[in-house]
Tab-separated table of C-alpha atoms in Angstrom:
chain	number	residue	atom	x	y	z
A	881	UNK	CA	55.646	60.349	-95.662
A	882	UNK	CA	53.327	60.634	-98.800
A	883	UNK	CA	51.049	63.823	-98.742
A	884	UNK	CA	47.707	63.964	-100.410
A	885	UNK	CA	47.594	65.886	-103.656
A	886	UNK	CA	44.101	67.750	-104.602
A	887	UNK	CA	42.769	67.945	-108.032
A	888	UNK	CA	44.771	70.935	-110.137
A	889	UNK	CA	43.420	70.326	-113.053
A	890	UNK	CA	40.247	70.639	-114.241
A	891	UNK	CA	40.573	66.824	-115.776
A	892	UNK	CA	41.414	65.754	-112.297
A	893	UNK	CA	38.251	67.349	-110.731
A	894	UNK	CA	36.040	65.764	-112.835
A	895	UNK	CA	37.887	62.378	-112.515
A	896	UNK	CA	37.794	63.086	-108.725
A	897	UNK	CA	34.217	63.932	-108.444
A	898	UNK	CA	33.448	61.139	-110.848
A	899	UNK	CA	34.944	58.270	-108.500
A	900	UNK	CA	33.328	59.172	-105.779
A	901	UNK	CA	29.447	58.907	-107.492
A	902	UNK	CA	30.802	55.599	-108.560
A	903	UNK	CA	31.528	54.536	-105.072
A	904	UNK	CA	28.673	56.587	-104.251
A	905	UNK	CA	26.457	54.317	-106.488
A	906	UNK	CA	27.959	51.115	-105.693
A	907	UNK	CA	28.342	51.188	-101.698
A	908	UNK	CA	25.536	50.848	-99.780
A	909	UNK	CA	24.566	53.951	-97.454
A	910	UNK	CA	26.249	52.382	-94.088
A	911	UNK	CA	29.422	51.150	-95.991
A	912	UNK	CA	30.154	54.732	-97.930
A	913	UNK	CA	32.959	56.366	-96.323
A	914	UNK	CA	31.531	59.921	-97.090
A	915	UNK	CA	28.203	61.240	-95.938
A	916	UNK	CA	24.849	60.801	-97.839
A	917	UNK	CA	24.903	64.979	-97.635
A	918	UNK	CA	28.050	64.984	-99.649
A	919	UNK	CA	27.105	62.985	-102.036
A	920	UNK	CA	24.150	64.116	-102.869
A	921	UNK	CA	26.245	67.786	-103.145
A	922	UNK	CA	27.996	66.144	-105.761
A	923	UNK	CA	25.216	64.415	-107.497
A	924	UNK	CA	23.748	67.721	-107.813
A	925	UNK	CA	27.116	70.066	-108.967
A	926	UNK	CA	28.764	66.949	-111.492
A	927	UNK	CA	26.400	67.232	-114.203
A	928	UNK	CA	26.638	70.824	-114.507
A	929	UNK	CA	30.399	70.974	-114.071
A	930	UNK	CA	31.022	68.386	-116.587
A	931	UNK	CA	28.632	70.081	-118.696
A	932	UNK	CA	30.324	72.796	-118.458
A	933	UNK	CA	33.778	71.570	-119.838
A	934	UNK	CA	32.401	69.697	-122.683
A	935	UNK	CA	31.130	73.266	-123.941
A	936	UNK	CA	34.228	74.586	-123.338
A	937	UNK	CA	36.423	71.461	-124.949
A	938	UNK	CA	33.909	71.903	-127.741
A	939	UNK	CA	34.413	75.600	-128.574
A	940	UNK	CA	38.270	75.478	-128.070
A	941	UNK	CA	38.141	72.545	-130.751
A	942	UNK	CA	35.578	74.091	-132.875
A	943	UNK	CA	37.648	77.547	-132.849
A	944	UNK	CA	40.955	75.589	-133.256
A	945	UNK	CA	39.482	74.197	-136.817
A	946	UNK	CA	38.264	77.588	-137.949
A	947	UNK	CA	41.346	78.931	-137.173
A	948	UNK	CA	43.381	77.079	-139.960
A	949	UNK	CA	40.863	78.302	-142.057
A	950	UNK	CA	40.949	81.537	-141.032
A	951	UNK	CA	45.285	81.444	-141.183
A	952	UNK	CA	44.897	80.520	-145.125
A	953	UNK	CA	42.409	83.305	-145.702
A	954	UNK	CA	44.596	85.500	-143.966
A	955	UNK	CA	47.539	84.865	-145.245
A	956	UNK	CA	45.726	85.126	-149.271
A	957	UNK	CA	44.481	88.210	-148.291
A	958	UNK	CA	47.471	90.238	-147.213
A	959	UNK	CA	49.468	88.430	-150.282
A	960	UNK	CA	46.973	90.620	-152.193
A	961	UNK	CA	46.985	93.860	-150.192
A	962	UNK	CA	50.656	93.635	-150.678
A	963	UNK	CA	50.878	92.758	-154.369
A	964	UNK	CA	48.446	95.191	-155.186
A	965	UNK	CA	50.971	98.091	-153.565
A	966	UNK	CA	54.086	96.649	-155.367
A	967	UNK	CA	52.383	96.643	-158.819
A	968	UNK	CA	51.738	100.460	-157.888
A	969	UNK	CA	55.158	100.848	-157.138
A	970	UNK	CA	56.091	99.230	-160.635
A	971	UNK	CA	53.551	101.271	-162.082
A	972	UNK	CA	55.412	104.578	-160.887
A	973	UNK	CA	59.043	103.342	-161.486
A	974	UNK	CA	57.535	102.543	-165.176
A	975	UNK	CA	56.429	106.259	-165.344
A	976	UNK	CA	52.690	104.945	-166.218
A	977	UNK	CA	51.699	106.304	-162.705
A	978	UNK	CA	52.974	109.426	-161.064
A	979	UNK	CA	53.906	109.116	-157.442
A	980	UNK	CA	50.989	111.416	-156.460
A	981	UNK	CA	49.057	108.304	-157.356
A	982	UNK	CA	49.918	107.298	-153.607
A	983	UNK	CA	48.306	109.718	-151.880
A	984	UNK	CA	45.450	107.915	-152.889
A	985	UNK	CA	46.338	105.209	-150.582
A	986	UNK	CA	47.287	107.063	-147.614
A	987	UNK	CA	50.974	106.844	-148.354
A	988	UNK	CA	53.868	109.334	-148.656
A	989	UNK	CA	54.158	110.159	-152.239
A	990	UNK	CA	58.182	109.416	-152.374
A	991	UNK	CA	57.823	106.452	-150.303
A	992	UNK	CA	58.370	102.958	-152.141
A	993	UNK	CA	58.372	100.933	-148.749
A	994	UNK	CA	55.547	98.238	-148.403
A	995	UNK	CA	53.497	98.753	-145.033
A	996	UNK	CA	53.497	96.291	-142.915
A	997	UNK	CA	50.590	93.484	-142.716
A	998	UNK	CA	51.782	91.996	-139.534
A	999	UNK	CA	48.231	92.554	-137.555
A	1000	UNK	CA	44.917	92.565	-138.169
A	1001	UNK	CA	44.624	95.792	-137.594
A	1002	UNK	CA	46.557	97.162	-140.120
A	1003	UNK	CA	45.011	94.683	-142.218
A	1004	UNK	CA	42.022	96.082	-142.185
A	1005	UNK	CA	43.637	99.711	-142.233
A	1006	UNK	CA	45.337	99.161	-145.545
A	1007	UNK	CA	43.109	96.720	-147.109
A	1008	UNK	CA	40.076	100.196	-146.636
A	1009	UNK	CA	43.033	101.893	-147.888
A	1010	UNK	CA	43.571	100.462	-150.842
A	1011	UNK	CA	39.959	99.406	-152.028
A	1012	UNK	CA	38.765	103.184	-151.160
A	1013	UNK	CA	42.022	104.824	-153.059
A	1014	UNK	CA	41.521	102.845	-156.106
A	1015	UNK	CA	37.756	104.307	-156.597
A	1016	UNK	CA	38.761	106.977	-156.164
A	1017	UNK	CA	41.544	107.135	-158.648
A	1018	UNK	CA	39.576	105.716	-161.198
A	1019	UNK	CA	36.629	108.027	-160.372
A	1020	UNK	CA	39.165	111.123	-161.038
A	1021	UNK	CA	39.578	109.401	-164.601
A	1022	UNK	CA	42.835	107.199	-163.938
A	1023	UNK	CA	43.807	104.001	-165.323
A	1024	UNK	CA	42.486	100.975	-163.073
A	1025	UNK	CA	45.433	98.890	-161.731
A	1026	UNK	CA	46.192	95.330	-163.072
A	1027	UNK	CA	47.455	91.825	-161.560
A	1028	UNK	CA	45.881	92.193	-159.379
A	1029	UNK	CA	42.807	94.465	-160.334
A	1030	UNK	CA	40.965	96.287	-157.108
A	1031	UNK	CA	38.358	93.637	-157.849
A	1032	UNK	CA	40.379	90.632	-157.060
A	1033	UNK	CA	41.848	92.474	-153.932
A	1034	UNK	CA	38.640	93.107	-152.280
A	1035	UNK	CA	37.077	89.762	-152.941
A	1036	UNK	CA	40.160	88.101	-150.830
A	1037	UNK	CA	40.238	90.934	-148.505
A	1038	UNK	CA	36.459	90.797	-147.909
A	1039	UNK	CA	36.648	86.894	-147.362
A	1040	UNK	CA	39.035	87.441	-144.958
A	1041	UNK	CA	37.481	89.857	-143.200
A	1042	UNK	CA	34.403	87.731	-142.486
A	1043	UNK	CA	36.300	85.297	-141.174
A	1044	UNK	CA	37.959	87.638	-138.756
A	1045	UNK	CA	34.911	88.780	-137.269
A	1046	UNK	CA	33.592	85.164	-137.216
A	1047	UNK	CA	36.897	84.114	-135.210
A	1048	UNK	CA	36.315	86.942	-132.604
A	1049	UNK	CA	33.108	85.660	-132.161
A	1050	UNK	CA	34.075	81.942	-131.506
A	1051	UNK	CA	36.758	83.311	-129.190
A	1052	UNK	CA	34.195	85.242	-127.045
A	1053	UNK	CA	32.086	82.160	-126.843
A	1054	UNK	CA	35.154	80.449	-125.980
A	1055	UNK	CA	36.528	82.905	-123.273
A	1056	UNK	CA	32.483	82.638	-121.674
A	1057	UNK	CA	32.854	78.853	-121.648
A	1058	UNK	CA	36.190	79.616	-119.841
A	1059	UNK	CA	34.767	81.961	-117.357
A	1060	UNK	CA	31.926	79.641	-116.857
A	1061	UNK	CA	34.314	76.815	-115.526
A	1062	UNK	CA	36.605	79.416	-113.863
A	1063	UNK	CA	33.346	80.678	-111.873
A	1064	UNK	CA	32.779	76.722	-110.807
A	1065	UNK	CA	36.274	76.048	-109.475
A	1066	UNK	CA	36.088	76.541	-105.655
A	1067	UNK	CA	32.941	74.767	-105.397
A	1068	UNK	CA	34.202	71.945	-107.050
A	1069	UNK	CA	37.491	72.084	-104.850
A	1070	UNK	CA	35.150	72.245	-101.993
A	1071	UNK	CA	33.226	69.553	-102.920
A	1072	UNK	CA	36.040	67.408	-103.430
A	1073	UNK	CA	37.730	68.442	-100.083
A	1074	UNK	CA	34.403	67.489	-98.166
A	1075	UNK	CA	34.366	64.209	-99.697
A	1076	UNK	CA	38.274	63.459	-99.262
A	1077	UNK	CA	38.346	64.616	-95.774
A	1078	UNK	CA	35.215	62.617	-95.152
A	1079	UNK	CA	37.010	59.391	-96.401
A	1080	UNK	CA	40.217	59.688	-94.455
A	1081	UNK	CA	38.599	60.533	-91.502
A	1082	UNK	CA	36.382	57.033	-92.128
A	1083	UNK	CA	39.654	54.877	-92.509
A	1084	UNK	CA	41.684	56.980	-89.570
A	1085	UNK	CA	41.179	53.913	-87.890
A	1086	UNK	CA	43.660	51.990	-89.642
A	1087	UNK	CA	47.282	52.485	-89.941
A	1088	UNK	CA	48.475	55.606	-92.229
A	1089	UNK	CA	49.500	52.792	-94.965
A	1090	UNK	CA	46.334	50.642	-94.736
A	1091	UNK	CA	44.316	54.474	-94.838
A	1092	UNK	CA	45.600	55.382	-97.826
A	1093	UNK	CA	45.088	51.919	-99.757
A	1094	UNK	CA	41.613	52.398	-98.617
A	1095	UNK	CA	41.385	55.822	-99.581
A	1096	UNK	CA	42.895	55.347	-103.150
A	1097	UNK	CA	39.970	53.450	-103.875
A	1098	UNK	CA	37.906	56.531	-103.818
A	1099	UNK	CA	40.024	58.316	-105.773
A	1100	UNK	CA	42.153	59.937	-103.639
A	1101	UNK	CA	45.888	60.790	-105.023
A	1102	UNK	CA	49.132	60.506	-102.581
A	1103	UNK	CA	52.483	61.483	-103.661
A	1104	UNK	CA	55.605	61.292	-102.290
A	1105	UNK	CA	58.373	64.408	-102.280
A	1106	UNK	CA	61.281	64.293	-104.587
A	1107	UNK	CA	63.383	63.604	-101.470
A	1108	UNK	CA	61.306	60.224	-100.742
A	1109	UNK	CA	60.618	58.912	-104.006
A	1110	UNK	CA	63.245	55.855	-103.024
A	1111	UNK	CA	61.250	54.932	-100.236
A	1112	UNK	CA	57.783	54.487	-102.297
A	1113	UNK	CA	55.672	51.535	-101.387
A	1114	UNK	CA	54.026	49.691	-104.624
A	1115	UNK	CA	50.492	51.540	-104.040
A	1116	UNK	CA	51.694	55.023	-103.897
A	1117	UNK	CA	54.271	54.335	-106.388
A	1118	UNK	CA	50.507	53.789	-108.803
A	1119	UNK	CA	49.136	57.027	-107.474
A	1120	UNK	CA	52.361	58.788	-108.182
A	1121	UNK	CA	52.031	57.055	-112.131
A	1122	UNK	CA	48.493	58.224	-112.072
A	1123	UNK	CA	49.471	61.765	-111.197
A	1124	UNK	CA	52.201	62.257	-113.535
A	1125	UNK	CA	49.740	61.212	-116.173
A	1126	UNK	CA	47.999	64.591	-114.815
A	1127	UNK	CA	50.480	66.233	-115.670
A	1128	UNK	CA	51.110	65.363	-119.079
A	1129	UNK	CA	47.364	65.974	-120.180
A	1130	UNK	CA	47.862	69.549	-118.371
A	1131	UNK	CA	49.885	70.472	-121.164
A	1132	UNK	CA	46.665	71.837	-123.036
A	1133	UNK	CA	44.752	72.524	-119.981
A	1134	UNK	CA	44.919	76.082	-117.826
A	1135	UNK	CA	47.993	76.834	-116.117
A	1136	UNK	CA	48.238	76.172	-112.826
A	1137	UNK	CA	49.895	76.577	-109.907
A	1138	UNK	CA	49.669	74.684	-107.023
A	1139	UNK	CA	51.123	75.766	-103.339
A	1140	UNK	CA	51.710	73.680	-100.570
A	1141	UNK	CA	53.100	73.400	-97.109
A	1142	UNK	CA	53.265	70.593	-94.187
A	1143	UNK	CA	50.250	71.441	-92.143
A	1144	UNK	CA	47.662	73.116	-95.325
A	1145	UNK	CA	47.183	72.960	-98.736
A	1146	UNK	CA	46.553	76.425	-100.752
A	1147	UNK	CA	45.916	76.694	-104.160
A	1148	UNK	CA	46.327	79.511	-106.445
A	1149	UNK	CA	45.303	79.251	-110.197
A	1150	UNK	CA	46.697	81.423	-112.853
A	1151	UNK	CA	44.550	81.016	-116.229
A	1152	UNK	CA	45.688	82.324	-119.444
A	1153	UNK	CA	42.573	83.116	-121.859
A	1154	UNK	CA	43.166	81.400	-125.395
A	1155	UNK	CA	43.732	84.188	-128.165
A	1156	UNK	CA	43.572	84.234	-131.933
A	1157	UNK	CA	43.887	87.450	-133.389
């Protein structure tokens, strides 16, 4: 026996909640299998919910672009930071620095190790570092380093660092967009419960095969369990296609999990926030 399968996506709600306005706005009144208070519920809560995800589809793009950008700029800048500390290091093995010279930097004076660049954070620690040591060894009458000159370092660094506080941004708009939709959820889930209950209850009349055909039209999803799936008539056997389409587009939607038993349907969502460091 095929059991009904709620939205878990938030794709699926918005296809869910979008078939019913369109047999919503192509029924008449009398023939809708859903109340008139329902559907006006979701004439109300669509816009806004679909809203909603377009912002957030449009800053998870929109930060997704910027990020590549924001990689190369990275990756430029710490090629500098680190450059800049090995030509020190050649500098002192050459004898045309002493190895006090890296005190300047924040580094142990016998140390010829690079630090490592691995975060932003110790991007930022270093790249101060560096741009604040070299002032001040030229301002205590030191030759200025070459290939790369302090100049160069800090115009890549600086770049960079723009762009890092212009990604945080982006993600906090993104993780509000997030929220935003997170926040809408159980209404929606409601909503579409209401109106799925409604329907069934409409076509109880029939048999359980001749319900569900009738209910599928509204956009209703069966499935059959994995010990079934040889006993699939050809209707289900299309909601079942439609569902595992679902689950392919899920791969870049929230994670979520969906629990279920014979006589109720729970479901518990688990979201991870998109992060770009």
């Amino acid at each position: 026996m095929p059991y009904r399968r709620l939205p878990n996506t938030d794709k699926a709600r918005q296809r869910a909640l979008a078939k019913a306005l369109q047999m919503g706005n192509e029924m008449p009144p009398f023939k809708l299998a859903f109340s008139q208070g329902t559907l006006q519920k979701a004439r109300f809560f669509y816009p806004i919910f679909d809203s909603a995800i377009q912002e957030y589809q449009n800053a998870y793009n929109f930060q997704v672009k910027k990020n590549k950008e924001y990689v190369n700029l990275m990756k430029r800048a710490k090629l500098y930071i680190s450059h800049f500390i090995q030509v020190l290091n050649f500098a002192i093995a050459r004898g045309e620095v002493t190895g006090e010279s890296r005190k300047y930097f924040g580094i142990i004076e016998d140390s010829k190790r690079l630090p490592s660049l691995n975060t932003e954070e110790s991007m930022i620690k270093f790249g101060e570092r560096i741009i604040k040591g070299e002032q001040e060894r030229i301002a205590n009458r030191n030759n200025p380093m070459t290939n790369p000159t302090i100049a160069v370092v800090r115009v890549h660094y600086e770049k960079w660092l723009e762009a890092y506080r212009y990604q945080k941004n982006l993600q906090e708009i993104h993780n509000r967009a997030l929220q935003k939709i997170a926040d809408m959820r159980h209404e929606a889930d409601k909503i579409i419960l209401s109106i799925w209950n409604e329907v069934e209850e409409s076509f109880s009349i029939h048999s359980e095969d001749l319900k569900r055909q009738y209910s599928m039209e509204y956009g209703l999803v069966y499935v059959y369990r994995k010990s079934e799936k040889n006993k699939q008539t050809k209707p289900i056997e299309a909601s079942l296609n439609f569902y595992e389409e679902e689950i392919i587009e899920n791969v870049h939607d929230e994670i979520e999990t969906e629990v279920l038993s014979e006589n109720e349907e729970e479901l518990v969502y688990q979201t991870p926030f998109f992060a770009v460091k």
